Amino acid sequence: MFVVISDVQIKPESLDGFKNWFSESNKTVSKFDGFINRRLLETKNGKHRILVEFENLEKFSKMHQSPEHENLHSIAASYMEKLPEPKFYTVVSQ
């Protein structure tokens, strides 16, 4: 499995809109081959992280390079104070 974890800084006034957009955007992302899961996480002190799981890097990359993802990413950026800082992982043991 391939996992992407991105810390995101959402504009405080945009948080509700971002949460709604995130749920709706999952409908698009979930249609891609290899999609497993995508969640928005929140800490007690209000920091946010996005967790994305795909079957493998190749299938994630195909989604990431699609026009649909480009559109979703541009909308997401409008809710954020700065662009996400993704970290990429491959699951090596369970």
Short mmCIF file of N, CA and C in Angstrom, two decimals:
data_model
loop_
_atom_site.label_atom_id
_atom_site.label_comp_id
_atom_site.label_asym_id
_atom_site.label_seq_id
_atom_site.Cartn_x
_atom_site.Cartn_y
_atom_site.Cartn_z
N MET A 1 0.84 -1.17 0.00
CA MET A 1 0.00 0.00 0.00
C MET A 1 0.89 1.24 0.00
N PHE A 2 0.41 2.29 -0.65
CA PHE A 2 1.09 3.57 -0.72
C PHE A 2 0.28 4.59 0.07
N VAL A 3 0.96 5.35 0.94
CA VAL A 3 0.29 6.29 1.83
C VAL A 3 0.90 7.68 1.68
N VAL A 4 0.04 8.68 1.62
CA VAL A 4 0.48 10.08 1.60
C VAL A 4 -0.13 10.75 2.83
N ILE A 5 0.73 11.43 3.59
CA ILE A 5 0.27 12.19 4.75
C ILE A 5 0.70 13.63 4.53
N SER A 6 -0.26 14.53 4.54
CA SER A 6 0.01 15.95 4.27
C SER A 6 -0.50 16.81 5.41
N ASP A 7 0.39 17.60 5.97
CA ASP A 7 -0.03 18.61 6.94
C ASP A 7 -0.59 19.79 6.15
N VAL A 8 -1.74 20.27 6.59
CA VAL A 8 -2.38 21.39 5.89
C VAL A 8 -2.72 22.49 6.89
N GLN A 9 -2.57 23.73 6.43
CA GLN A 9 -2.93 24.89 7.25
C GLN A 9 -4.13 25.56 6.58
N ILE A 10 -5.29 25.31 7.14
CA ILE A 10 -6.53 25.83 6.58
C ILE A 10 -6.81 27.20 7.18
N LYS A 11 -7.24 28.13 6.35
CA LYS A 11 -7.62 29.45 6.84
C LYS A 11 -8.76 29.26 7.85
N PRO A 12 -8.64 29.88 9.03
CA PRO A 12 -9.68 29.67 10.05
C PRO A 12 -11.10 29.95 9.56
N GLU A 13 -11.26 30.97 8.75
CA GLU A 13 -12.59 31.33 8.27
C GLU A 13 -13.09 30.37 7.18
N SER A 14 -12.22 29.50 6.70
CA SER A 14 -12.56 28.57 5.61
C SER A 14 -12.76 27.14 6.07
N LEU A 15 -12.63 26.88 7.36
CA LEU A 15 -12.62 25.50 7.86
C LEU A 15 -13.90 24.74 7.51
N ASP A 16 -15.06 25.32 7.76
CA ASP A 16 -16.31 24.61 7.45
C ASP A 16 -16.44 24.34 5.96
N GLY A 17 -16.11 25.32 5.14
CA GLY A 17 -16.15 25.13 3.69
C GLY A 17 -15.18 24.06 3.24
N PHE A 18 -13.98 24.04 3.83
CA PHE A 18 -13.00 23.03 3.46
C PHE A 18 -13.49 21.63 3.82
N LYS A 19 -14.07 21.48 5.00
CA LYS A 19 -14.58 20.16 5.41
C LYS A 19 -15.66 19.68 4.44
N ASN A 20 -16.55 20.57 4.05
CA ASN A 20 -17.59 20.20 3.08
C ASN A 20 -16.98 19.85 1.73
N TRP A 21 -16.04 20.68 1.27
CA TRP A 21 -15.37 20.40 0.00
C TRP A 21 -14.65 19.07 0.07
N PHE A 22 -13.98 18.78 1.17
CA PHE A 22 -13.22 17.53 1.31
C PHE A 22 -14.14 16.33 1.15
N SER A 23 -15.26 16.34 1.83
CA SER A 23 -16.22 15.23 1.71
C SER A 23 -16.71 15.07 0.29
N GLU A 24 -17.03 16.17 -0.35
CA GLU A 24 -17.51 16.11 -1.74
C GLU A 24 -16.40 15.64 -2.68
N SER A 25 -15.18 16.11 -2.46
CA SER A 25 -14.07 15.75 -3.36
C SER A 25 -13.72 14.26 -3.24
N ASN A 26 -14.03 13.66 -2.11
CA ASN A 26 -13.79 12.22 -1.96
C ASN A 26 -14.61 11.42 -2.96
N LYS A 27 -15.75 11.94 -3.37
CA LYS A 27 -16.57 11.26 -4.36
C LYS A 27 -15.83 11.15 -5.70
N THR A 28 -15.04 12.16 -6.01
CA THR A 28 -14.25 12.14 -7.25
C THR A 28 -13.03 11.24 -7.10
N VAL A 29 -12.27 11.44 -6.03
CA VAL A 29 -11.02 10.69 -5.84
C VAL A 29 -11.30 9.19 -5.70
N SER A 30 -12.39 8.84 -5.06
CA SER A 30 -12.69 7.42 -4.81
C SER A 30 -12.98 6.64 -6.09
N LYS A 31 -13.22 7.32 -7.19
CA LYS A 31 -13.49 6.65 -8.46
C LYS A 31 -12.22 6.16 -9.15
N PHE A 32 -11.06 6.61 -8.70
CA PHE A 32 -9.81 6.23 -9.34
C PHE A 32 -9.40 4.81 -8.96
N ASP A 33 -8.89 4.10 -9.94
CA ASP A 33 -8.39 2.75 -9.72
C ASP A 33 -7.28 2.77 -8.67
N GLY A 34 -7.37 1.89 -7.71
CA GLY A 34 -6.36 1.79 -6.67
C GLY A 34 -6.67 2.58 -5.41
N PHE A 35 -7.72 3.40 -5.45
CA PHE A 35 -8.09 4.19 -4.28
C PHE A 35 -8.50 3.27 -3.13
N ILE A 36 -8.01 3.57 -1.93
CA ILE A 36 -8.41 2.82 -0.74
C ILE A 36 -9.13 3.74 0.23
N ASN A 37 -8.51 4.88 0.56
CA ASN A 37 -9.09 5.72 1.60
C ASN A 37 -8.51 7.13 1.53
N ARG A 38 -9.27 8.10 2.00
CA ARG A 38 -8.81 9.50 2.10
C ARG A 38 -9.57 10.14 3.25
N ARG A 39 -8.82 10.65 4.23
CA ARG A 39 -9.46 11.23 5.43
C ARG A 39 -8.80 12.55 5.80
N LEU A 40 -9.62 13.41 6.41
CA LEU A 40 -9.14 14.66 7.00
C LEU A 40 -9.09 14.44 8.50
N LEU A 41 -7.91 14.64 9.08
CA LEU A 41 -7.71 14.44 10.51
C LEU A 41 -7.54 15.80 11.19
N GLU A 42 -7.96 15.88 12.45
CA GLU A 42 -7.87 17.12 13.22
C GLU A 42 -7.38 16.79 14.63
N THR A 43 -6.37 17.54 15.10
CA THR A 43 -5.88 17.37 16.46
C THR A 43 -6.76 18.15 17.43
N LYS A 44 -6.55 17.91 18.71
CA LYS A 44 -7.30 18.64 19.74
C LYS A 44 -7.11 20.14 19.63
N ASN A 45 -5.91 20.55 19.19
CA ASN A 45 -5.64 21.99 19.10
C ASN A 45 -5.93 22.57 17.71
N GLY A 46 -6.65 21.82 16.88
CA GLY A 46 -7.13 22.37 15.62
C GLY A 46 -6.20 22.29 14.43
N LYS A 47 -5.13 21.51 14.51
CA LYS A 47 -4.26 21.32 13.34
C LYS A 47 -4.84 20.20 12.48
N HIS A 48 -4.52 20.26 11.18
CA HIS A 48 -5.13 19.31 10.23
C HIS A 48 -4.09 18.56 9.42
N ARG A 49 -4.47 17.34 9.08
CA ARG A 49 -3.61 16.46 8.30
C ARG A 49 -4.53 15.65 7.39
N ILE A 50 -4.06 15.43 6.18
CA ILE A 50 -4.80 14.60 5.22
C ILE A 50 -4.06 13.28 5.07
N LEU A 51 -4.81 12.20 5.13
CA LEU A 51 -4.28 10.85 4.98
C LEU A 51 -4.90 10.24 3.73
N VAL A 52 -4.06 9.82 2.78
CA VAL A 52 -4.53 9.21 1.53
C VAL A 52 -3.87 7.84 1.39
N GLU A 53 -4.68 6.84 1.05
CA GLU A 53 -4.16 5.49 0.84
C GLU A 53 -4.56 4.99 -0.54
N PHE A 54 -3.56 4.50 -1.27
CA PHE A 54 -3.77 3.90 -2.58
C PHE A 54 -3.09 2.53 -2.61
N GLU A 55 -3.49 1.70 -3.55
CA GLU A 55 -2.90 0.37 -3.65
C GLU A 55 -1.39 0.44 -3.87
N ASN A 56 -0.94 1.39 -4.71
CA ASN A 56 0.49 1.51 -4.99
C ASN A 56 0.80 2.89 -5.55
N LEU A 57 2.08 3.18 -5.65
CA LEU A 57 2.54 4.48 -6.14
C LEU A 57 2.07 4.76 -7.56
N GLU A 58 2.08 3.75 -8.42
CA GLU A 58 1.70 3.94 -9.81
C GLU A 58 0.25 4.41 -9.94
N LYS A 59 -0.64 3.79 -9.20
CA LYS A 59 -2.05 4.17 -9.27
C LYS A 59 -2.29 5.54 -8.63
N PHE A 60 -1.56 5.82 -7.55
CA PHE A 60 -1.66 7.15 -6.95
C PHE A 60 -1.17 8.20 -7.94
N SER A 61 -0.04 7.93 -8.59
CA SER A 61 0.54 8.90 -9.53
C SER A 61 -0.41 9.18 -10.70
N LYS A 62 -1.06 8.13 -11.17
CA LYS A 62 -2.01 8.32 -12.28
C LYS A 62 -3.15 9.25 -11.85
N MET A 63 -3.67 9.05 -10.64
CA MET A 63 -4.72 9.94 -10.12
C MET A 63 -4.17 11.35 -9.95
N HIS A 64 -2.98 11.45 -9.38
CA HIS A 64 -2.37 12.74 -9.05
C HIS A 64 -2.10 13.58 -10.30
N GLN A 65 -1.90 12.94 -11.43
CA GLN A 65 -1.61 13.65 -12.68
C GLN A 65 -2.85 13.90 -13.53
N SER A 66 -4.01 13.55 -13.02
CA SER A 66 -5.25 13.68 -13.80
C SER A 66 -5.79 15.11 -13.77
N PRO A 67 -6.58 15.48 -14.77
CA PRO A 67 -7.23 16.79 -14.77
C PRO A 67 -8.17 16.95 -13.57
N GLU A 68 -8.81 15.86 -13.15
CA GLU A 68 -9.71 15.93 -12.00
C GLU A 68 -8.95 16.34 -10.74
N HIS A 69 -7.79 15.73 -10.55
CA HIS A 69 -6.99 16.07 -9.37
C HIS A 69 -6.48 17.51 -9.46
N GLU A 70 -6.07 17.92 -10.63
CA GLU A 70 -5.59 19.30 -10.81
C GLU A 70 -6.68 20.29 -10.41
N ASN A 71 -7.90 20.02 -10.81
CA ASN A 71 -9.03 20.89 -10.46
C ASN A 71 -9.27 20.87 -8.95
N LEU A 72 -9.29 19.68 -8.35
CA LEU A 72 -9.51 19.57 -6.91
C LEU A 72 -8.41 20.28 -6.13
N HIS A 73 -7.17 20.13 -6.58
CA HIS A 73 -6.05 20.75 -5.88
C HIS A 73 -6.14 22.28 -5.92
N SER A 74 -6.56 22.83 -7.05
CA SER A 74 -6.66 24.29 -7.14
C SER A 74 -7.76 24.82 -6.22
N ILE A 75 -8.84 24.08 -6.09
CA ILE A 75 -9.91 24.50 -5.17
C ILE A 75 -9.43 24.39 -3.73
N ALA A 76 -8.77 23.27 -3.40
CA ALA A 76 -8.26 23.06 -2.04
C ALA A 76 -7.32 24.19 -1.63
N ALA A 77 -6.45 24.60 -2.54
CA ALA A 77 -5.48 25.65 -2.24
C ALA A 77 -6.16 26.95 -1.84
N SER A 78 -7.35 27.21 -2.35
CA SER A 78 -8.05 28.46 -2.02
C SER A 78 -8.51 28.48 -0.55
N TYR A 79 -8.60 27.33 0.08
CA TYR A 79 -8.98 27.24 1.49
C TYR A 79 -7.78 27.29 2.43
N MET A 80 -6.58 27.19 1.89
CA MET A 80 -5.39 27.01 2.71
C MET A 80 -4.53 28.27 2.83
N GLU A 81 -3.86 28.37 3.96
CA GLU A 81 -2.91 29.46 4.17
C GLU A 81 -1.64 29.25 3.35
N LYS A 82 -1.27 27.99 3.15
CA LYS A 82 -0.14 27.65 2.29
C LYS A 82 -0.38 26.25 1.74
N LEU A 83 0.38 25.87 0.73
CA LEU A 83 0.19 24.57 0.10
C LEU A 83 0.59 23.45 1.07
N PRO A 84 -0.02 22.27 0.90
CA PRO A 84 0.28 21.14 1.79
C PRO A 84 1.74 20.71 1.68
N GLU A 85 2.19 20.02 2.71
CA GLU A 85 3.54 19.47 2.74
C GLU A 85 3.44 17.95 2.82
N PRO A 86 3.32 17.28 1.65
CA PRO A 86 3.10 15.83 1.68
C PRO A 86 4.38 15.04 1.98
N LYS A 87 4.14 13.91 2.64
CA LYS A 87 5.19 12.93 2.88
C LYS A 87 4.67 11.61 2.34
N PHE A 88 5.54 10.86 1.67
CA PHE A 88 5.14 9.65 0.98
C PHE A 88 5.71 8.41 1.67
N TYR A 89 4.87 7.41 1.81
CA TYR A 89 5.27 6.18 2.51
C TYR A 89 4.78 4.96 1.74
N THR A 90 5.53 3.88 1.85
CA THR A 90 5.09 2.58 1.39
C THR A 90 4.96 1.70 2.62
N VAL A 91 3.83 1.02 2.75
CA VAL A 91 3.62 0.13 3.89
C VAL A 91 4.54 -1.08 3.69
N VAL A 92 5.38 -1.34 4.68
CA VAL A 92 6.34 -2.43 4.58
C VAL A 92 6.04 -3.58 5.54
N SER A 93 5.12 -3.34 6.49
CA SER A 93 4.74 -4.39 7.42
C SER A 93 3.41 -4.03 8.06
N GLN A 94 2.65 -5.07 8.41
CA GLN A 94 1.38 -4.86 9.09
C GLN A 94 1.29 -5.75 10.30
#
